[in-house]
Structure formats: structure tokens, C-alpha cells
Amino acid sequence: GEPGTGKTELARALVRSVHRKVMLVEPKESTRQENRLARVQLAAYFSQKAVIIVDEAEDILNTENRDRDAAKMGLPTKSLVNTFFDQCGAKIMWIVNDFDGIHESTMRRFHFKMRFDGLSLKQRSSALNLILSKHGEAELRTEPFINRIAKDDFLTPGILNRVVESYSATKHLMPELPAQKIIPILIASHKPEQQKASFHKTSNEFYSREILTVSGDIDSLVDTARRFSATSAEY
């Protein structure tokens, strides 16, 4: 289903509801030769009563359009995936945004499939209320602009959570700016480029060209920035 619609959150909630532990197999930066399916196989071997969640699983499941070089890149073939499904006894939830590349023979091996479409207005409003409470901003529920925000069908729970999280973490830095000005700007920053025209018009009043003026020795500033970057990379 679509990104940010709550697939991973639901999977975690389902596992918790049956009092099982979660083993999450996420994608990671790796060598070209690593087959991610091997990590899932290893997790399955040690899972015992845990439930495995494989997030962003396209690299494993979308075998339909792979060429002969896929194996060299560490991507499993359809036959390997199907054999794993037939032999694996572990409980696994697979999460993908795009399922068009999953072969029909693989599809029929799932016990249950659920598609996540965009949320309805009622679902977005409910999600927004929960997210506001989660970040200690429940008092914003009564603000008229909250109802207007919920009507935007572009929004997903993932975006809403990131926006409210960002606002809650930084609002003390701008106490003079109310939430009804900051939150719409944060939301607009997540929109595709073609939808940002109105955002640029409304945000200019909070922009000051004075921040572009740098005083002092430029070489010294650049050297300080480089040393800070090198230091922070160690942590």
C-alpha cells in the first residue's frame, strides 16, 4: 500500500496484541553481494515464538521483472523466494509499497493480504487526534485550522506524525509564532514540488535575508565547519 499509511505501525500493534516479540528485518546499506533474504532466513531460524516483520520488502519480493544480473546484485530469484515460503515455518509479515512486481506464484503463497489505500477524512482526523495526544499537543484539537488540515487527502499518518513531532520539538524556539502558522508550513514542505507554490508565498513573511550576511573571516568559518563535520561523523 501507499507510503505512510500505517502499515508498519499496524503490524507492530498486531504482534503486541498477541503478546509476541517483534523481530524487525529492515533494509540496510550493504555490499552488492548481500542477499537480504539470507537475513530473513537467519531471523526465521532464531525467531522461536517471535513474529518477523520485513519492512520495505520490495528488494526480496518483487522478482517479476528482474533480469539475469539480479543475482549478482544480491537480489533473490523467484524460485528462491518461493522455496523459502514453502519451507519456512516462522510467522512473517511482509510490508511493501509497490506489489506490482510480485509474481503470481509468490502472491498465492501468502496466507492473508491487505492493501492500504489513502485514508478517508474520518481516518485522517482520527489519526491526527491520536498523533496530537502522542506528542502532548492535544489542546490543538479545538483549533479550526486542524480541521482544515485534516481535509488534505495528501496527508498520511507518517507525515502528520513527523509534522507534529517537529512542531512540538521546536515551538519553544519561536514562541511568537502560533501553531496555525508553523504547522501548515511544515506540512507544505512534505508536498511534491508542483504543490508547493502557495507554500512559498505564505512563508516569505518569516524569511529574513539578514541571515545570509556572514561577518568574520570566511576561511576560519569554513575550517571550523570542516572540523565539526569530521568530529560529528565519529559519533
C-alpha positions as a Python dict, from the first residue, in 0.01 Angstrom:
ca = {
    (1, 'G'): (0, 0, 0),
    (2, 'E'): (82, 369, -10),
    (3, 'P'): (374, 507, 196),
    (4, 'G'): (298, 648, 540),
    (5, 'T'): (-44, 487, 577),
    (6, 'G'): (44, 294, 893),
    (7, 'K'): (146, -49, 761),
    (8, 'T'): (441, -98, 995),
    (9, 'E'): (255, 50, 1292),
    (10, 'L'): (-36, -190, 1240),
    (11, 'A'): (200, -486, 1207),
    (12, 'R'): (369, -398, 1536),
    (13, 'A'): (33, -348, 1708),
    (14, 'L'): (-93, -686, 1590),
    (15, 'V'): (216, -861, 1722),
    (16, 'R'): (187, -685, 2058),
    (17, 'S'): (-181, -777, 2080),
    (18, 'V'): (-93, -1148, 2084),
    (19, 'H'): (191, -1090, 2333),
    (20, 'R'): (468, -1186, 2092),
    (21, 'K'): (805, -1022, 2036),
    (22, 'V'): (888, -840, 1713),
    (23, 'M'): (1194, -921, 1503),
    (24, 'L'): (1228, -639, 1250),
    (25, 'V'): (1437, -704, 937),
    (26, 'E'): (1497, -364, 779),
    (27, 'P'): (1691, -277, 465),
    (28, 'K'): (2042, -152, 525),
    (29, 'E'): (2345, -27, 341),
    (30, 'S'): (2541, -332, 238),
    (31, 'T'): (2772, -483, -18),
    (32, 'R'): (2630, -569, -358),
    (33, 'Q'): (2668, -939, -285),
    (34, 'E'): (2447, -948, 25),
    (35, 'N'): (2118, -1126, -27),
    (36, 'R'): (1869, -975, 215),
    (37, 'L'): (1663, -1290, 202),
    (38, 'A'): (1951, -1459, 384),
    (39, 'R'): (1900, -1222, 678),
    (40, 'V'): (1530, -1312, 685),
    (41, 'Q'): (1622, -1681, 680),
    (42, 'L'): (1856, -1626, 974),
    (43, 'A'): (1586, -1436, 1165),
    (44, 'A'): (1340, -1717, 1094),
    (45, 'Y'): (1583, -1973, 1234),
    (46, 'F'): (1612, -1785, 1565),
    (47, 'S'): (1257, -1644, 1582),
    (48, 'Q'): (1106, -1912, 1807),
    (49, 'K'): (773, -1751, 1915),
    (50, 'A'): (857, -1407, 1782),
    (51, 'V'): (695, -1258, 1472),
    (52, 'I'): (923, -1129, 1198),
    (53, 'I'): (837, -802, 1022),
    (54, 'V'): (1016, -743, 692),
    (55, 'D'): (977, -374, 608),
    (56, 'E'): (1044, -228, 261),
    (57, 'A'): (1044, -583, 126),
    (58, 'E'): (1038, -495, -246),
    (59, 'D'): (1401, -598, -286),
    (60, 'I'): (1303, -951, -184),
    (61, 'L'): (953, -999, -321),
    (62, 'N'): (943, -802, -646),
    (63, 'T'): (1106, -1067, -864),
    (64, 'E'): (875, -1037, -1165),
    (65, 'N'): (1085, -800, -1377),
    (66, 'R'): (1437, -890, -1266),
    (67, 'D'): (1699, -963, -1527),
    (68, 'R'): (1979, -1217, -1521),
    (69, 'D'): (2213, -980, -1338),
    (70, 'A'): (1982, -958, -1037),
    (71, 'A'): (2154, -1247, -859),
    (72, 'K'): (2491, -1075, -897),
    (73, 'M'): (2346, -772, -720),
    (74, 'G'): (2234, -981, -423),
    (75, 'L'): (1866, -994, -524),
    (76, 'P'): (1691, -1329, -479),
    (77, 'T'): (1519, -1500, -770),
    (78, 'K'): (1153, -1603, -776),
    (79, 'S'): (1243, -1967, -725),
    (80, 'L'): (1448, -1888, -414),
    (81, 'V'): (1170, -1674, -267),
    (82, 'N'): (903, -1936, -334),
    (83, 'T'): (1118, -2216, -193),
    (84, 'F'): (1173, -2013, 123),
    (85, 'F'): (798, -1959, 157),
    (86, 'D'): (730, -2330, 120),
    (87, 'Q'): (991, -2437, 374),
    (88, 'C'): (974, -2160, 634),
    (89, 'G'): (768, -2225, 946),
    (90, 'A'): (818, -1882, 1105),
    (91, 'K'): (545, -1618, 1132),
    (92, 'I'): (640, -1334, 896),
    (93, 'M'): (471, -1008, 794),
    (94, 'W'): (593, -861, 465),
    (95, 'I'): (547, -488, 401),
    (96, 'V'): (578, -327, 57),
    (97, 'N'): (468, -3, -106),
    (98, 'D'): (472, -147, -458),
    (99, 'F'): (345, -500, -515),
    (100, 'D'): (316, -496, -895),
    (101, 'G'): (646, -683, -925),
    (102, 'I'): (543, -973, -701),
    (103, 'H'): (491, -1283, -916),
    (104, 'E'): (151, -1451, -905),
    (105, 'S'): (311, -1773, -783),
    (106, 'T'): (454, -1583, -486),
    (107, 'M'): (130, -1396, -419),
    (108, 'R'): (-71, -1712, -370),
    (109, 'R'): (171, -1833, -103),
    (110, 'F'): (64, -1560, 141),
    (111, 'H'): (-196, -1662, 398),
    (112, 'F'): (-351, -1315, 405),
    (113, 'K'): (-304, -991, 211),
    (114, 'M'): (-415, -639, 297),
    (115, 'R'): (-392, -329, 79),
    (116, 'F'): (-351, 16, 240),
    (117, 'D'): (-512, 289, 30),
    (118, 'G'): (-520, 659, 111),
    (119, 'L'): (-708, 747, 428),
    (120, 'S'): (-1060, 890, 437),
    (121, 'L'): (-1130, 1224, 606),
    (122, 'K'): (-1261, 1042, 913),
    (123, 'Q'): (-949, 825, 931),
    (124, 'R'): (-714, 1124, 888),
    (125, 'S'): (-897, 1316, 1161),
    (126, 'S'): (-877, 1021, 1397),
    (127, 'A'): (-507, 969, 1319),
    (128, 'L'): (-434, 1338, 1373),
    (129, 'N'): (-608, 1336, 1711),
    (130, 'L'): (-403, 1036, 1823),
    (131, 'I'): (-80, 1195, 1700),
    (132, 'L'): (-152, 1524, 1876),
    (133, 'S'): (-208, 1335, 2202),
    (134, 'K'): (107, 1130, 2149),
    (135, 'H'): (321, 1445, 2131),
    (136, 'G'): (144, 1632, 2411),
    (137, 'E'): (-37, 1873, 2179),
    (138, 'A'): (-394, 1759, 2247),
    (139, 'E'): (-507, 2117, 2312),
    (140, 'L'): (-467, 2191, 1939),
    (141, 'R'): (-764, 1967, 1859),
    (142, 'T'): (-1004, 2257, 1914),
    (143, 'E'): (-821, 2488, 1673),
    (144, 'P'): (-1018, 2550, 1349),
    (145, 'F'): (-706, 2512, 1135),
    (146, 'I'): (-672, 2149, 1249),
    (147, 'N'): (-999, 2060, 1076),
    (148, 'R'): (-880, 2231, 759),
    (149, 'I'): (-553, 2037, 765),
    (150, 'A'): (-732, 1703, 802),
    (151, 'K'): (-919, 1768, 474),
    (152, 'D'): (-596, 1749, 272),
    (153, 'D'): (-602, 1399, 119),
    (154, 'F'): (-226, 1423, 55),
    (155, 'L'): (-159, 1368, 425),
    (156, 'T'): (-73, 1030, 573),
    (157, 'P'): (-22, 932, 938),
    (158, 'G'): (353, 919, 871),
    (159, 'I'): (363, 1280, 751),
    (160, 'L'): (129, 1401, 1025),
    (161, 'N'): (341, 1236, 1291),
    (162, 'R'): (661, 1393, 1156),
    (163, 'V'): (499, 1737, 1134),
    (164, 'V'): (357, 1737, 1487),
    (165, 'E'): (681, 1590, 1622),
    (166, 'S'): (881, 1870, 1456),
    (167, 'Y'): (644, 2139, 1582),
    (168, 'S'): (646, 2004, 1938),
    (169, 'A'): (1026, 1986, 1945),
    (170, 'T'): (1087, 2338, 1810),
    (171, 'K'): (793, 2555, 1917),
    (172, 'H'): (987, 2693, 2214),
    (173, 'L'): (1234, 2844, 1968),
    (174, 'M'): (959, 3054, 1808),
    (175, 'P'): (710, 3135, 2086),
    (176, 'E'): (586, 3440, 1895),
    (177, 'L'): (459, 3224, 1605),
    (178, 'P'): (133, 3036, 1667),
    (179, 'A'): (77, 2676, 1564),
    (180, 'Q'): (-166, 2775, 1288),
    (181, 'K'): (123, 2943, 1106),
    (182, 'I'): (401, 2691, 1173),
    (183, 'I'): (220, 2361, 1117),
    (184, 'P'): (88, 2442, 767),
    (185, 'I'): (442, 2541, 663),
    (186, 'L'): (579, 2212, 795),
    (187, 'I'): (309, 2021, 607),
    (188, 'A'): (377, 2210, 283),
    (189, 'S'): (744, 2114, 300),
    (190, 'H'): (643, 1748, 256),
    (191, 'K'): (435, 1808, -56),
    (192, 'P'): (554, 1732, -409),
    (193, 'E'): (723, 2024, -583),
    (194, 'Q'): (425, 2107, -802),
    (195, 'Q'): (209, 2162, -491),
    (196, 'K'): (450, 2398, -315),
    (197, 'A'): (372, 2722, -500),
    (198, 'S'): (133, 2850, -235),
    (199, 'F'): (377, 2748, 39),
    (200, 'H'): (650, 2977, -93),
    (201, 'K'): (410, 3272, -96),
    (202, 'T'): (298, 3227, 262),
    (203, 'S'): (641, 3153, 407),
    (204, 'N'): (817, 3468, 286),
    (205, 'E'): (696, 3671, 582),
    (206, 'F'): (907, 3451, 812),
    (207, 'Y'): (1219, 3474, 597),
    (208, 'S'): (1492, 3727, 657),
    (209, 'R'): (1774, 3797, 409),
    (210, 'E'): (1984, 3914, 701),
    (211, 'I'): (2078, 3553, 778),
    (212, 'L'): (2270, 3543, 451),
    (213, 'T'): (2518, 3804, 575),
    (214, 'V'): (2820, 3640, 734),
    (215, 'S'): (3075, 3851, 918),
    (216, 'G'): (3423, 3746, 1018),
    (217, 'D'): (3699, 3550, 849),
    (218, 'I'): (3550, 3313, 592),
    (219, 'D'): (3848, 3074, 592),
    (220, 'S'): (3818, 3037, 967),
    (221, 'L'): (3446, 2966, 945),
    (222, 'V'): (3498, 2703, 675),
    (223, 'D'): (3776, 2538, 877),
    (224, 'T'): (3554, 2527, 1186),
    (225, 'A'): (3269, 2371, 986),
    (226, 'R'): (3502, 2106, 843),
    (227, 'R'): (3641, 2014, 1185),
    (228, 'F'): (3289, 1994, 1330),
    (229, 'S'): (3178, 1770, 1044),
    (230, 'A'): (3477, 1539, 1093),
    (231, 'T'): (3414, 1519, 1468),
    (232, 'S'): (3039, 1455, 1442),
    (233, 'A'): (3099, 1176, 1189),
    (234, 'E'): (3271, 975, 1462),
    (235, 'Y'): (2956, 950, 1671),
}
